[in-house]
mmCIF file with all atom_site columns, C-alpha atoms in Angstrom:
data_model
loop_
_atom_site.group_PDB
_atom_site.id
_atom_site.type_symbol
_atom_site.label_atom_id
_atom_site.label_alt_id
_atom_site.label_comp_id
_atom_site.label_asym_id
_atom_site.label_entity_id
_atom_site.label_seq_id
_atom_site.pdbx_PDB_ins_code
_atom_site.Cartn_x
_atom_site.Cartn_y
_atom_site.Cartn_z
_atom_site.occupancy
_atom_site.B_iso_or_equiv
_atom_site.pdbx_formal_charge
_atom_site.auth_seq_id
_atom_site.auth_comp_id
_atom_site.auth_asym_id
_atom_site.auth_atom_id
_atom_site.pdbx_PDB_model_num
ATOM 1   C CA . MET A 1 1   ? 30.569  -11.717 6.632   1.00 64.00 ? 1   MET A CA 1
ATOM 2   C CA . SER A 1 2   ? 29.720  -15.197 8.375   1.00 74.00 ? 2   SER A CA 1
ATOM 3   C CA . ASP A 1 3   ? 27.423  -17.629 6.701   1.00 77.00 ? 3   ASP A CA 1
ATOM 4   C CA . ALA A 1 4   ? 24.989  -16.883 10.184  1.00 80.00 ? 4   ALA A CA 1
ATOM 5   C CA . MET A 1 5   ? 24.626  -13.147 8.714   1.00 80.00 ? 5   MET A CA 1
ATOM 6   C CA . ILE A 1 6   ? 24.004  -13.805 4.866   1.00 85.00 ? 6   ILE A CA 1
ATOM 7   C CA . ASN A 1 7   ? 21.000  -16.485 6.903   1.00 88.00 ? 7   ASN A CA 1
ATOM 8   C CA . LEU A 1 8   ? 20.020  -13.518 8.794   1.00 86.00 ? 8   LEU A CA 1
ATOM 9   C CA . LEU A 1 9   ? 19.628  -11.083 6.466   1.00 88.00 ? 9   LEU A CA 1
ATOM 10  C CA . LEU A 1 10  ? 18.486  -13.371 3.706   1.00 90.00 ? 10  LEU A CA 1
ATOM 11  C CA . SER A 1 11  ? 15.545  -14.444 6.482   1.00 90.00 ? 11  SER A CA 1
ATOM 12  C CA . ALA A 1 12  ? 14.633  -10.604 7.273   1.00 89.00 ? 12  ALA A CA 1
ATOM 13  C CA . LEU A 1 13  ? 14.483  -10.178 3.516   1.00 91.00 ? 13  LEU A CA 1
ATOM 14  C CA . TRP A 1 14  ? 11.905  -12.546 3.003   1.00 93.00 ? 14  TRP A CA 1
ATOM 15  C CA . GLU A 1 15  ? 10.727  -11.222 5.655   1.00 91.00 ? 15  GLU A CA 1
ATOM 16  C CA . THR A 1 16  ? 10.739  -8.014  4.545   1.00 92.00 ? 16  THR A CA 1
ATOM 17  C CA . LEU A 1 17  ? 8.578   -9.848  1.360   1.00 93.00 ? 17  LEU A CA 1
ATOM 18  C CA . ILE A 1 18  ? 5.942   -11.072 3.242   1.00 93.00 ? 18  ILE A CA 1
ATOM 19  C CA . MET A 1 19  ? 5.538   -7.273  5.209   1.00 92.00 ? 19  MET A CA 1
ATOM 20  C CA . THR A 1 20  ? 5.868   -5.312  1.616   1.00 93.00 ? 20  THR A CA 1
ATOM 21  C CA . PHE A 1 21  ? 3.751   -7.621  -0.636  1.00 95.00 ? 21  PHE A CA 1
ATOM 22  C CA . GLY A 1 22  ? 1.008   -9.376  2.317   1.00 94.00 ? 22  GLY A CA 1
ATOM 23  C CA . SER A 1 23  ? -0.678  -6.196  3.686   1.00 94.00 ? 23  SER A CA 1
ATOM 24  C CA . GLY A 1 24  ? 0.105   -4.732  -0.523  1.00 95.00 ? 24  GLY A CA 1
ATOM 25  C CA . ALA A 1 25  ? -2.293  -6.741  -0.901  1.00 96.00 ? 25  ALA A CA 1
ATOM 26  C CA . ILE A 1 26  ? -4.829  -7.008  2.307   1.00 96.00 ? 26  ILE A CA 1
ATOM 27  C CA . ALA A 1 27  ? -4.529  -3.231  0.983   1.00 96.00 ? 27  ALA A CA 1
ATOM 28  C CA . CYS A 1 28  ? -5.018  -2.961  -2.650  1.00 95.00 ? 28  CYS A CA 1
ATOM 29  C CA . ALA A 1 29  ? -8.222  -4.876  -1.551  1.00 95.00 ? 29  ALA A CA 1
ATOM 30  C CA . LEU A 1 30  ? -9.673  -3.624  0.601   1.00 95.00 ? 30  LEU A CA 1
ATOM 31  C CA . GLY A 1 31  ? -8.619  -0.268  -0.691  1.00 95.00 ? 31  GLY A CA 1
ATOM 32  C CA . LEU A 1 32  ? -9.474  0.048   -4.224  1.00 95.00 ? 32  LEU A CA 1
ATOM 33  C CA . PRO A 1 33  ? -13.263 -0.095  -3.392  1.00 95.00 ? 33  PRO A CA 1
ATOM 34  C CA . LEU A 1 34  ? -13.642 2.907   -1.559  1.00 95.00 ? 34  LEU A CA 1
ATOM 35  C CA . GLY A 1 35  ? -11.290 4.600   -3.887  1.00 95.00 ? 35  GLY A CA 1
ATOM 36  C CA . ILE A 1 36  ? -13.800 3.446   -5.938  1.00 95.00 ? 36  ILE A CA 1
ATOM 37  C CA . ALA A 1 37  ? -16.958 4.669   -3.506  1.00 95.00 ? 37  ALA A CA 1
ATOM 38  C CA . LEU A 1 38  ? -14.945 8.166   -2.779  1.00 95.00 ? 38  LEU A CA 1
ATOM 39  C CA . HIS A 1 39  ? -15.240 8.728   -7.241  1.00 95.00 ? 39  HIS A CA 1
ATOM 40  C CA . VAL A 1 40  ? -18.215 7.817   -7.348  1.00 93.00 ? 40  VAL A CA 1
ATOM 41  C CA . SER A 1 41  ? -20.576 9.212   -4.895  1.00 94.00 ? 41  SER A CA 1
ATOM 42  C CA . LYS A 1 42  ? -18.462 12.827  -5.876  1.00 93.00 ? 42  LYS A CA 1
ATOM 43  C CA . PRO A 1 43  ? -20.829 15.642  -6.953  1.00 90.00 ? 43  PRO A CA 1
ATOM 44  C CA . GLY A 1 44  ? -21.822 15.535  -10.441 1.00 86.00 ? 44  GLY A CA 1
ATOM 45  C CA . GLN A 1 45  ? -20.680 11.585  -11.204 1.00 89.00 ? 45  GLN A CA 1
ATOM 46  C CA . ILE A 1 46  ? -22.465 8.567   -11.538 1.00 87.00 ? 46  ILE A CA 1
ATOM 47  C CA . TRP A 1 47  ? -23.994 7.976   -7.925  1.00 91.00 ? 47  TRP A CA 1
ATOM 48  C CA . GLU A 1 48  ? -23.344 10.894  -6.418  1.00 90.00 ? 48  GLU A CA 1
ATOM 49  C CA . ASN A 1 49  ? -23.990 11.536  -2.902  1.00 93.00 ? 49  ASN A CA 1
ATOM 50  C CA . LYS A 1 50  ? -22.401 14.467  -0.624  1.00 92.00 ? 50  LYS A CA 1
ATOM 51  C CA . ALA A 1 51  ? -22.829 13.269  2.798   1.00 94.00 ? 51  ALA A CA 1
ATOM 52  C CA . PHE A 1 52  ? -21.600 10.165  1.998   1.00 94.00 ? 52  PHE A CA 1
ATOM 53  C CA . ASN A 1 53  ? -18.396 11.067  -0.041  1.00 94.00 ? 53  ASN A CA 1
ATOM 54  C CA . LYS A 1 54  ? -18.311 13.403  3.705   1.00 95.00 ? 54  LYS A CA 1
ATOM 55  C CA . MET A 1 55  ? -18.298 10.776  5.517   1.00 96.00 ? 55  MET A CA 1
ATOM 56  C CA . LEU A 1 56  ? -16.219 8.983   3.757   1.00 94.00 ? 56  LEU A CA 1
ATOM 57  C CA . GLY A 1 57  ? -13.517 11.407  3.147   1.00 94.00 ? 57  GLY A CA 1
ATOM 58  C CA . THR A 1 58  ? -13.021 11.945  6.792   1.00 95.00 ? 58  THR A CA 1
ATOM 59  C CA . VAL A 1 59  ? -12.746 8.608   7.963   1.00 94.00 ? 59  VAL A CA 1
ATOM 60  C CA . VAL A 1 60  ? -10.134 7.992   5.055   1.00 94.00 ? 60  VAL A CA 1
ATOM 61  C CA . ASN A 1 61  ? -8.037  11.625  6.477   1.00 94.00 ? 61  ASN A CA 1
ATOM 62  C CA . ILE A 1 62  ? -8.616  10.353  9.958   1.00 93.00 ? 62  ILE A CA 1
ATOM 63  C CA . GLY A 1 63  ? -6.586  7.092   8.971   1.00 91.00 ? 63  GLY A CA 1
ATOM 64  C CA . ARG A 1 64  ? -3.724  9.366   6.243   1.00 90.00 ? 64  ARG A CA 1
ATOM 65  C CA . SER A 1 65  ? -3.702  11.723  9.879   1.00 91.00 ? 65  SER A CA 1
ATOM 66  C CA . VAL A 1 66  ? -2.109  8.538   11.988  1.00 89.00 ? 66  VAL A CA 1
ATOM 67  C CA . PRO A 1 67  ? 1.773   8.106   12.009  1.00 89.00 ? 67  PRO A CA 1
ATOM 68  C CA . PHE A 1 68  ? 2.436   5.129   11.545  1.00 88.00 ? 68  PHE A CA 1
ATOM 69  C CA . ILE A 1 69  ? 5.204   4.387   14.493  1.00 85.00 ? 69  ILE A CA 1
ATOM 70  C CA . ILE A 1 70  ? 1.471   5.817   16.604  1.00 88.00 ? 70  ILE A CA 1
ATOM 71  C CA . LEU A 1 71  ? -0.739  3.356   14.596  1.00 89.00 ? 71  LEU A CA 1
ATOM 72  C CA . LEU A 1 72  ? 1.672   0.539   15.467  1.00 87.00 ? 72  LEU A CA 1
ATOM 73  C CA . VAL A 1 73  ? 1.048   0.955   18.743  1.00 86.00 ? 73  VAL A CA 1
ATOM 74  C CA . ALA A 1 74  ? -2.607  1.639   19.586  1.00 89.00 ? 74  ALA A CA 1
ATOM 75  C CA . ILE A 1 75  ? -4.031  -1.050  17.633  1.00 89.00 ? 75  ILE A CA 1
ATOM 76  C CA . ILE A 1 76  ? -1.557  -3.824  19.360  1.00 88.00 ? 76  ILE A CA 1
ATOM 77  C CA . PRO A 1 77  ? -5.129  -5.326  20.788  1.00 91.00 ? 77  PRO A CA 1
ATOM 78  C CA . PHE A 1 78  ? -6.169  -5.579  17.777  1.00 92.00 ? 78  PHE A CA 1
ATOM 79  C CA . THR A 1 79  ? -2.910  -7.372  16.058  1.00 90.00 ? 79  THR A CA 1
ATOM 80  C CA . ARG A 1 80  ? -3.314  -9.617  18.622  1.00 90.00 ? 80  ARG A CA 1
ATOM 81  C CA . LEU A 1 81  ? -7.530  -10.480 18.515  1.00 92.00 ? 81  LEU A CA 1
ATOM 82  C CA . VAL A 1 82  ? -6.529  -10.735 14.634  1.00 90.00 ? 82  VAL A CA 1
ATOM 83  C CA . VAL A 1 83  ? -3.087  -13.088 14.771  1.00 88.00 ? 83  VAL A CA 1
ATOM 84  C CA . GLY A 1 84  ? -3.229  -14.115 18.106  1.00 87.00 ? 84  GLY A CA 1
ATOM 85  C CA . THR A 1 85  ? -0.068  -11.999 19.028  1.00 84.00 ? 85  THR A CA 1
ATOM 86  C CA . SER A 1 86  ? 1.336   -7.913  18.352  1.00 81.00 ? 86  SER A CA 1
ATOM 87  C CA . ILE A 1 87  ? 5.098   -9.318  18.210  1.00 83.00 ? 87  ILE A CA 1
ATOM 88  C CA . GLY A 1 88  ? 6.425   -10.624 14.606  1.00 84.00 ? 88  GLY A CA 1
ATOM 89  C CA . THR A 1 89  ? 6.373   -10.332 10.871  1.00 87.00 ? 89  THR A CA 1
ATOM 90  C CA . TRP A 1 90  ? 2.465   -11.591 10.335  1.00 88.00 ? 90  TRP A CA 1
ATOM 91  C CA . ALA A 1 91  ? 1.997   -9.017  13.710  1.00 88.00 ? 91  ALA A CA 1
ATOM 92  C CA . ALA A 1 92  ? 3.600   -5.896  11.748  1.00 90.00 ? 92  ALA A CA 1
ATOM 93  C CA . VAL A 1 93  ? 1.563   -6.951  8.773   1.00 92.00 ? 93  VAL A CA 1
ATOM 94  C CA . VAL A 1 94  ? -2.072  -5.877  10.311  1.00 92.00 ? 94  VAL A CA 1
ATOM 95  C CA . PRO A 1 95  ? -1.245  -2.790  11.470  1.00 92.00 ? 95  PRO A CA 1
ATOM 96  C CA . LEU A 1 96  ? 0.781   -2.273  8.097   1.00 93.00 ? 96  LEU A CA 1
ATOM 97  C CA . THR A 1 97  ? -2.756  -2.769  5.813   1.00 95.00 ? 97  THR A CA 1
ATOM 98  C CA . VAL A 1 98  ? -4.314  -0.572  8.090   1.00 94.00 ? 98  VAL A CA 1
ATOM 99  C CA . ALA A 1 99  ? -2.225  1.835   6.927   1.00 93.00 ? 99  ALA A CA 1
ATOM 100 C CA . ALA A 1 100 ? -2.149  1.457   3.472   1.00 95.00 ? 100 ALA A CA 1
ATOM 101 C CA . ILE A 1 101 ? -6.201  1.170   3.146   1.00 96.00 ? 101 ILE A CA 1
ATOM 102 C CA . PRO A 1 102 ? -6.641  4.804   3.053   1.00 95.00 ? 102 PRO A CA 1
ATOM 103 C CA . PHE A 1 103 ? -3.478  5.734   1.502   1.00 95.00 ? 103 PHE A CA 1
ATOM 104 C CA . VAL A 1 104 ? -4.342  3.600   -1.542  1.00 96.00 ? 104 VAL A CA 1
ATOM 105 C CA . ALA A 1 105 ? -8.196  4.908   -1.712  1.00 96.00 ? 105 ALA A CA 1
ATOM 106 C CA . ARG A 1 106 ? -6.904  8.309   -1.808  1.00 95.00 ? 106 ARG A CA 1
ATOM 107 C CA . LEU A 1 107 ? -4.426  6.947   -5.342  1.00 96.00 ? 107 LEU A CA 1
ATOM 108 C CA . MET A 1 108 ? -7.336  4.865   -6.471  1.00 96.00 ? 108 MET A CA 1
ATOM 109 C CA . GLU A 1 109 ? -9.137  7.713   -6.160  1.00 95.00 ? 109 GLU A CA 1
ATOM 110 C CA . GLY A 1 110 ? -6.967  10.412  -7.863  1.00 94.00 ? 110 GLY A CA 1
ATOM 111 C CA . ALA A 1 111 ? -6.503  7.383   -11.133 1.00 94.00 ? 111 ALA A CA 1
ATOM 112 C CA . LEU A 1 112 ? -9.590  7.323   -11.270 1.00 94.00 ? 112 LEU A CA 1
ATOM 113 C CA . MET A 1 113 ? -10.104 11.304  -11.437 1.00 93.00 ? 113 MET A CA 1
ATOM 114 C CA . GLU A 1 114 ? -7.744  11.398  -14.581 1.00 91.00 ? 114 GLU A CA 1
ATOM 115 C CA . VAL A 1 115 ? -11.322 9.410   -16.567 1.00 90.00 ? 115 VAL A CA 1
ATOM 116 C CA . PRO A 1 116 ? -12.391 12.140  -18.972 1.00 90.00 ? 116 PRO A CA 1
ATOM 117 C CA . SER A 1 117 ? -15.695 12.335  -18.099 1.00 87.00 ? 117 SER A CA 1
ATOM 118 C CA . GLY A 1 118 ? -16.539 12.253  -22.115 1.00 89.00 ? 118 GLY A CA 1
ATOM 119 C CA . LEU A 1 119 ? -16.162 9.151   -21.524 1.00 90.00 ? 119 LEU A CA 1
ATOM 120 C CA . VAL A 1 120 ? -18.411 8.674   -18.853 1.00 90.00 ? 120 VAL A CA 1
ATOM 121 C CA . GLU A 1 121 ? -20.549 10.759  -20.370 1.00 88.00 ? 121 GLU A CA 1
ATOM 122 C CA . ALA A 1 122 ? -20.895 8.691   -23.759 1.00 91.00 ? 122 ALA A CA 1
ATOM 123 C CA . ALA A 1 123 ? -21.615 5.741   -21.406 1.00 90.00 ? 123 ALA A CA 1
ATOM 124 C CA . GLN A 1 124 ? -24.300 6.942   -19.984 1.00 88.00 ? 124 GLN A CA 1
ATOM 125 C CA . ALA A 1 125 ? -25.881 8.015   -24.009 1.00 89.00 ? 125 ALA A CA 1
ATOM 126 C CA . MET A 1 126 ? -25.383 4.615   -24.903 1.00 90.00 ? 126 MET A CA 1
ATOM 127 C CA . GLY A 1 127 ? -27.773 3.617   -22.034 1.00 87.00 ? 127 GLY A CA 1
ATOM 128 C CA . ALA A 1 128 ? -24.463 1.846   -20.165 1.00 87.00 ? 128 ALA A CA 1
ATOM 129 C CA . ARG A 1 129 ? -25.637 1.079   -15.883 1.00 91.00 ? 129 ARG A CA 1
ATOM 130 C CA . ARG A 1 130 ? -24.172 2.397   -13.711 1.00 89.00 ? 130 ARG A CA 1
ATOM 131 C CA . LEU A 1 131 ? -21.911 -0.914  -12.641 1.00 91.00 ? 131 LEU A CA 1
ATOM 132 C CA . GLN A 1 132 ? -21.245 -0.799  -16.074 1.00 92.00 ? 132 GLN A CA 1
ATOM 133 C CA . ILE A 1 133 ? -20.253 2.713   -16.402 1.00 92.00 ? 133 ILE A CA 1
ATOM 134 C CA . VAL A 1 134 ? -17.324 1.391   -13.350 1.00 93.00 ? 134 VAL A CA 1
ATOM 135 C CA . TYR A 1 135 ? -16.138 -1.718  -14.277 1.00 91.00 ? 135 TYR A CA 1
ATOM 136 C CA . LYS A 1 136 ? -15.983 -1.277  -18.772 1.00 91.00 ? 136 LYS A CA 1
ATOM 137 C CA . VAL A 1 137 ? -15.109 2.498   -18.550 1.00 92.00 ? 137 VAL A CA 1
ATOM 138 C CA . LEU A 1 138 ? -13.657 3.362   -15.568 1.00 93.00 ? 138 LEU A CA 1
ATOM 139 C CA . LEU A 1 139 ? -11.196 0.879   -14.232 1.00 93.00 ? 139 LEU A CA 1
ATOM 140 C CA . PRO A 1 140 ? -10.066 -0.414  -17.620 1.00 92.00 ? 140 PRO A CA 1
ATOM 141 C CA . GLU A 1 141 ? -9.187  3.574   -18.422 1.00 92.00 ? 141 GLU A CA 1
ATOM 142 C CA . ALA A 1 142 ? -7.626  4.432   -15.087 1.00 93.00 ? 142 ALA A CA 1
ATOM 143 C CA . LEU A 1 143 ? -5.602  0.912   -15.128 1.00 93.00 ? 143 LEU A CA 1
ATOM 144 C CA . PRO A 1 144 ? -2.449  2.639   -15.460 1.00 92.00 ? 144 PRO A CA 1
ATOM 145 C CA . GLY A 1 145 ? -2.557  4.928   -12.628 1.00 93.00 ? 145 GLY A CA 1
ATOM 146 C CA . MET A 1 146 ? -3.948  2.696   -10.439 1.00 95.00 ? 146 MET A CA 1
ATOM 147 C CA . LEU A 1 147 ? -1.053  -0.027  -11.366 1.00 94.00 ? 147 LEU A CA 1
ATOM 148 C CA . ASN A 1 148 ? 1.367   3.715   -10.283 1.00 94.00 ? 148 ASN A CA 1
ATOM 149 C CA . GLY A 1 149 ? -0.431  3.751   -7.060  1.00 94.00 ? 149 GLY A CA 1
ATOM 150 C CA . ILE A 1 150 ? 0.139   -0.208  -6.658  1.00 95.00 ? 150 ILE A CA 1
ATOM 151 C CA . ILE A 1 151 ? 3.747   1.297   -6.990  1.00 95.00 ? 151 ILE A CA 1
ATOM 152 C CA . ILE A 1 152 ? 3.650   4.068   -4.677  1.00 94.00 ? 152 ILE A CA 1
ATOM 153 C CA . THR A 1 153 ? 1.754   2.285   -2.062  1.00 95.00 ? 153 THR A CA 1
ATOM 154 C CA . LEU A 1 154 ? 4.565   -1.098  -2.313  1.00 95.00 ? 154 LEU A CA 1
ATOM 155 C CA . VAL A 1 155 ? 7.561   1.510   -1.800  1.00 94.00 ? 155 VAL A CA 1
ATOM 156 C CA . THR A 1 156 ? 6.430   3.118   0.734   1.00 93.00 ? 156 THR A CA 1
ATOM 157 C CA . LEU A 1 157 ? 5.353   -0.162  3.100   1.00 93.00 ? 157 LEU A CA 1
ATOM 158 C CA . VAL A 1 158 ? 8.943   -0.859  2.323   1.00 91.00 ? 158 VAL A CA 1
ATOM 159 C CA . ASN A 1 159 ? 9.782   2.453   4.727   1.00 87.00 ? 159 ASN A CA 1
ATOM 160 C CA . TYR A 1 160 ? 6.732   1.509   6.917   1.00 89.00 ? 160 TYR A CA 1
ATOM 161 C CA . SER A 1 161 ? 7.921   -2.543  7.549   1.00 87.00 ? 161 SER A CA 1
ATOM 162 C CA . ALA A 1 162 ? 11.564  -1.338  7.980   1.00 82.00 ? 162 ALA A CA 1
ATOM 163 C CA . MET A 1 163 ? 9.949   0.798   10.839  1.00 81.00 ? 163 MET A CA 1
ATOM 164 C CA . ALA A 1 164 ? 7.690   -2.511  12.004  1.00 80.00 ? 164 ALA A CA 1
ATOM 165 C CA . GLY A 1 165 ? 11.176  -3.881  12.602  1.00 73.00 ? 165 GLY A CA 1
ATOM 166 C CA . ALA A 1 166 ? 12.334  -1.291  15.248  1.00 66.00 ? 166 ALA A CA 1
ATOM 167 C CA . VAL A 1 167 ? 9.502   -2.586  17.692  1.00 67.00 ? 167 VAL A CA 1
ATOM 168 C CA . GLY A 1 168 ? 9.583   -6.188  17.001  1.00 71.00 ? 168 GLY A CA 1
ATOM 169 C CA . GLY A 1 169 ? 8.283   -6.997  13.594  1.00 75.00 ? 169 GLY A CA 1
ATOM 170 C CA . GLY A 1 170 ? 11.269  -8.556  12.502  1.00 80.00 ? 170 GLY A CA 1
ATOM 171 C CA . GLY A 1 171 ? 12.972  -8.184  8.502   1.00 84.00 ? 171 GLY A CA 1
ATOM 172 C CA . LEU A 1 172 ? 15.660  -6.057  7.460   1.00 86.00 ? 172 LEU A CA 1
ATOM 173 C CA . GLY A 1 173 ? 14.996  -2.133  9.890   1.00 82.00 ? 173 GLY A CA 1
ATOM 174 C CA . ASP A 1 174 ? 15.083  -5.677  12.524  1.00 82.00 ? 174 ASP A CA 1
ATOM 175 C CA . VAL A 1 175 ? 17.878  -6.501  11.573  1.00 85.00 ? 175 VAL A CA 1
ATOM 176 C CA . GLY A 1 176 ? 19.073  -3.162  10.848  1.00 82.00 ? 176 GLY A CA 1
ATOM 177 C CA . ILE A 1 177 ? 18.329  -1.816  14.264  1.00 79.00 ? 177 ILE A CA 1
ATOM 178 C CA . ARG A 1 178 ? 20.014  -4.943  16.433  1.00 79.00 ? 178 ARG A CA 1
ATOM 179 C CA . TYR A 1 179 ? 22.920  -6.290  15.024  1.00 79.00 ? 179 TYR A CA 1
ATOM 180 C CA . GLY A 1 180 ? 24.057  -2.194  12.957  1.00 74.00 ? 180 GLY A CA 1
ATOM 181 C CA . TYR A 1 181 ? 22.715  0.230   15.432  1.00 71.00 ? 181 TYR A CA 1
ATOM 182 C CA . GLN A 1 182 ? 22.202  -1.572  18.835  1.00 71.00 ? 182 GLN A CA 1
ATOM 183 C CA . ARG A 1 183 ? 25.833  -3.494  18.458  1.00 74.00 ? 183 ARG A CA 1
ATOM 184 C CA . PHE A 1 184 ? 28.017  -0.661  16.699  1.00 75.00 ? 184 PHE A CA 1
ATOM 185 C CA . ASP A 1 185 ? 27.509  -2.855  12.931  1.00 75.00 ? 185 ASP A CA 1
ATOM 186 C CA . PRO A 1 186 ? 28.015  -0.119  10.734  1.00 82.00 ? 186 PRO A CA 1
ATOM 187 C CA . GLN A 1 187 ? 28.853  -2.515  7.877   1.00 85.00 ? 187 GLN A CA 1
ATOM 188 C CA . ILE A 1 188 ? 25.515  -4.274  8.879   1.00 85.00 ? 188 ILE A CA 1
ATOM 189 C CA . MET A 1 189 ? 23.208  -0.670  9.064   1.00 85.00 ? 189 MET A CA 1
ATOM 190 C CA . LEU A 1 190 ? 25.255  -0.521  5.445   1.00 88.00 ? 190 LEU A CA 1
ATOM 191 C CA . ILE A 1 191 ? 24.121  -3.620  3.924   1.00 89.00 ? 191 ILE A CA 1
ATOM 192 C CA . THR A 1 192 ? 20.391  -3.280  4.957   1.00 89.00 ? 192 THR A CA 1
ATOM 193 C CA . VAL A 1 193 ? 20.084  -0.182  3.757   1.00 88.00 ? 193 VAL A CA 1
ATOM 194 C CA . VAL A 1 194 ? 21.570  -0.774  0.207   1.00 91.00 ? 194 VAL A CA 1
ATOM 195 C CA . ILE A 1 195 ? 19.674  -4.344  0.343   1.00 92.00 ? 195 ILE A CA 1
ATOM 196 C CA . LEU A 1 196 ? 16.073  -1.781  1.060   1.00 91.00 ? 196 LEU A CA 1
ATOM 197 C CA . VAL A 1 197 ? 17.339  0.328   -1.662  1.00 92.00 ? 197 VAL A CA 1
ATOM 198 C CA . VAL A 1 198 ? 17.202  -2.185  -4.171  1.00 94.00 ? 198 VAL A CA 1
ATOM 199 C CA . LEU A 1 199 ? 14.409  -3.801  -3.145  1.00 93.00 ? 199 LEU A CA 1
ATOM 200 C CA . VAL A 1 200 ? 12.685  0.201   -3.764  1.00 93.00 ? 200 VAL A CA 1
ATOM 201 C CA . GLN A 1 201 ? 14.375  0.219   -6.913  1.00 94.00 ? 201 GLN A CA 1
ATOM 202 C CA . ILE A 1 202 ? 13.753  -3.210  -8.176  1.00 95.00 ? 202 ILE A CA 1
ATOM 203 C CA . ILE A 1 203 ? 10.005  -2.677  -7.119  1.00 94.00 ? 203 ILE A CA 1
ATOM 204 C CA . GLN A 1 204 ? 9.981   0.847   -9.273  1.00 94.00 ? 204 GLN A CA 1
ATOM 205 C CA . SER A 1 205 ? 11.410  -1.051  -12.834 1.00 94.00 ? 205 SER A CA 1
ATOM 206 C CA . ALA A 1 206 ? 9.332   -3.397  -12.829 1.00 92.00 ? 206 ALA A CA 1
ATOM 207 C CA . GLY A 1 207 ? 6.192   -1.130  -11.722 1.00 91.00 ? 207 GLY A CA 1
ATOM 208 C CA . GLU A 1 208 ? 6.987   1.213   -14.264 1.00 91.00 ? 208 GLU A CA 1
ATOM 209 C CA . ARG A 1 209 ? 7.609   -1.393  -17.100 1.00 91.00 ? 209 ARG A CA 1
ATOM 210 C CA . LEU A 1 210 ? 4.119   -3.212  -16.181 1.00 90.00 ? 210 LEU A CA 1
ATOM 211 C CA . VAL A 1 211 ? 2.152   0.758   -16.305 1.00 89.00 ? 211 VAL A CA 1
ATOM 212 C CA . ALA A 1 212 ? 4.289   0.942   -19.470 1.00 87.00 ? 212 ALA A CA 1
ATOM 213 C CA . ARG A 1 213 ? 2.800   -2.363  -20.533 1.00 88.00 ? 213 ARG A CA 1
ATOM 214 C CA . VAL A 1 214 ? -0.932  -1.223  -20.258 1.00 83.00 ? 214 VAL A CA 1
ATOM 215 C CA . ASP A 1 215 ? -0.996  2.586   -20.794 1.00 77.00 ? 215 ASP A CA 1
ATOM 216 C CA . ARG A 1 216 ? -2.944  2.785   -24.221 1.00 70.00 ? 216 ARG A CA 1
ATOM 217 C CA . ARG A 1 217 ? -3.104  6.832   -24.259 1.00 62.00 ? 217 ARG A CA 1
#
């Protein structure tokens, strides 16, 4: 393999990391509050509001229902508005983030659902306010599940970033399509697949260790 191709693969790996962790960070920052809102507004929870919960749940479900490849094309005007272009690594971050937000919200909601209701009731009996219950009971107790959800999200975004590369987003997916598939070079295709597999394994392994360290159960 030539030095030029090695440099190309390293550059593509960097672009994939930007797409994955950039969109992941923004999606988690926006998806976590949504997940909390979905949980606490359920019937029987501390901020019960059936109408709000149903409306928010519908919006999140719609966001999760749209196939990523369609979303990628459908929000091109929004992508151009945000970053000024619809091609390139940072342009791919926009649809990746939009796709990941509802995904993260449901994962955060699921993690919060695992918190025993008895802990919340005990906090209420001790006079804790609702915000205190969220920050001092729900979030600390749900932290392992939330971290696991973040790891799942990052792994999913690695796969999505490869798809974004197929339509001009850059990254390893772009290299695999242009140099591996279109130029009939199975070696390049194999190398990009191996790099993606290794990247996923690193994220998964590091995430599992982090979850094990914070899990006190």
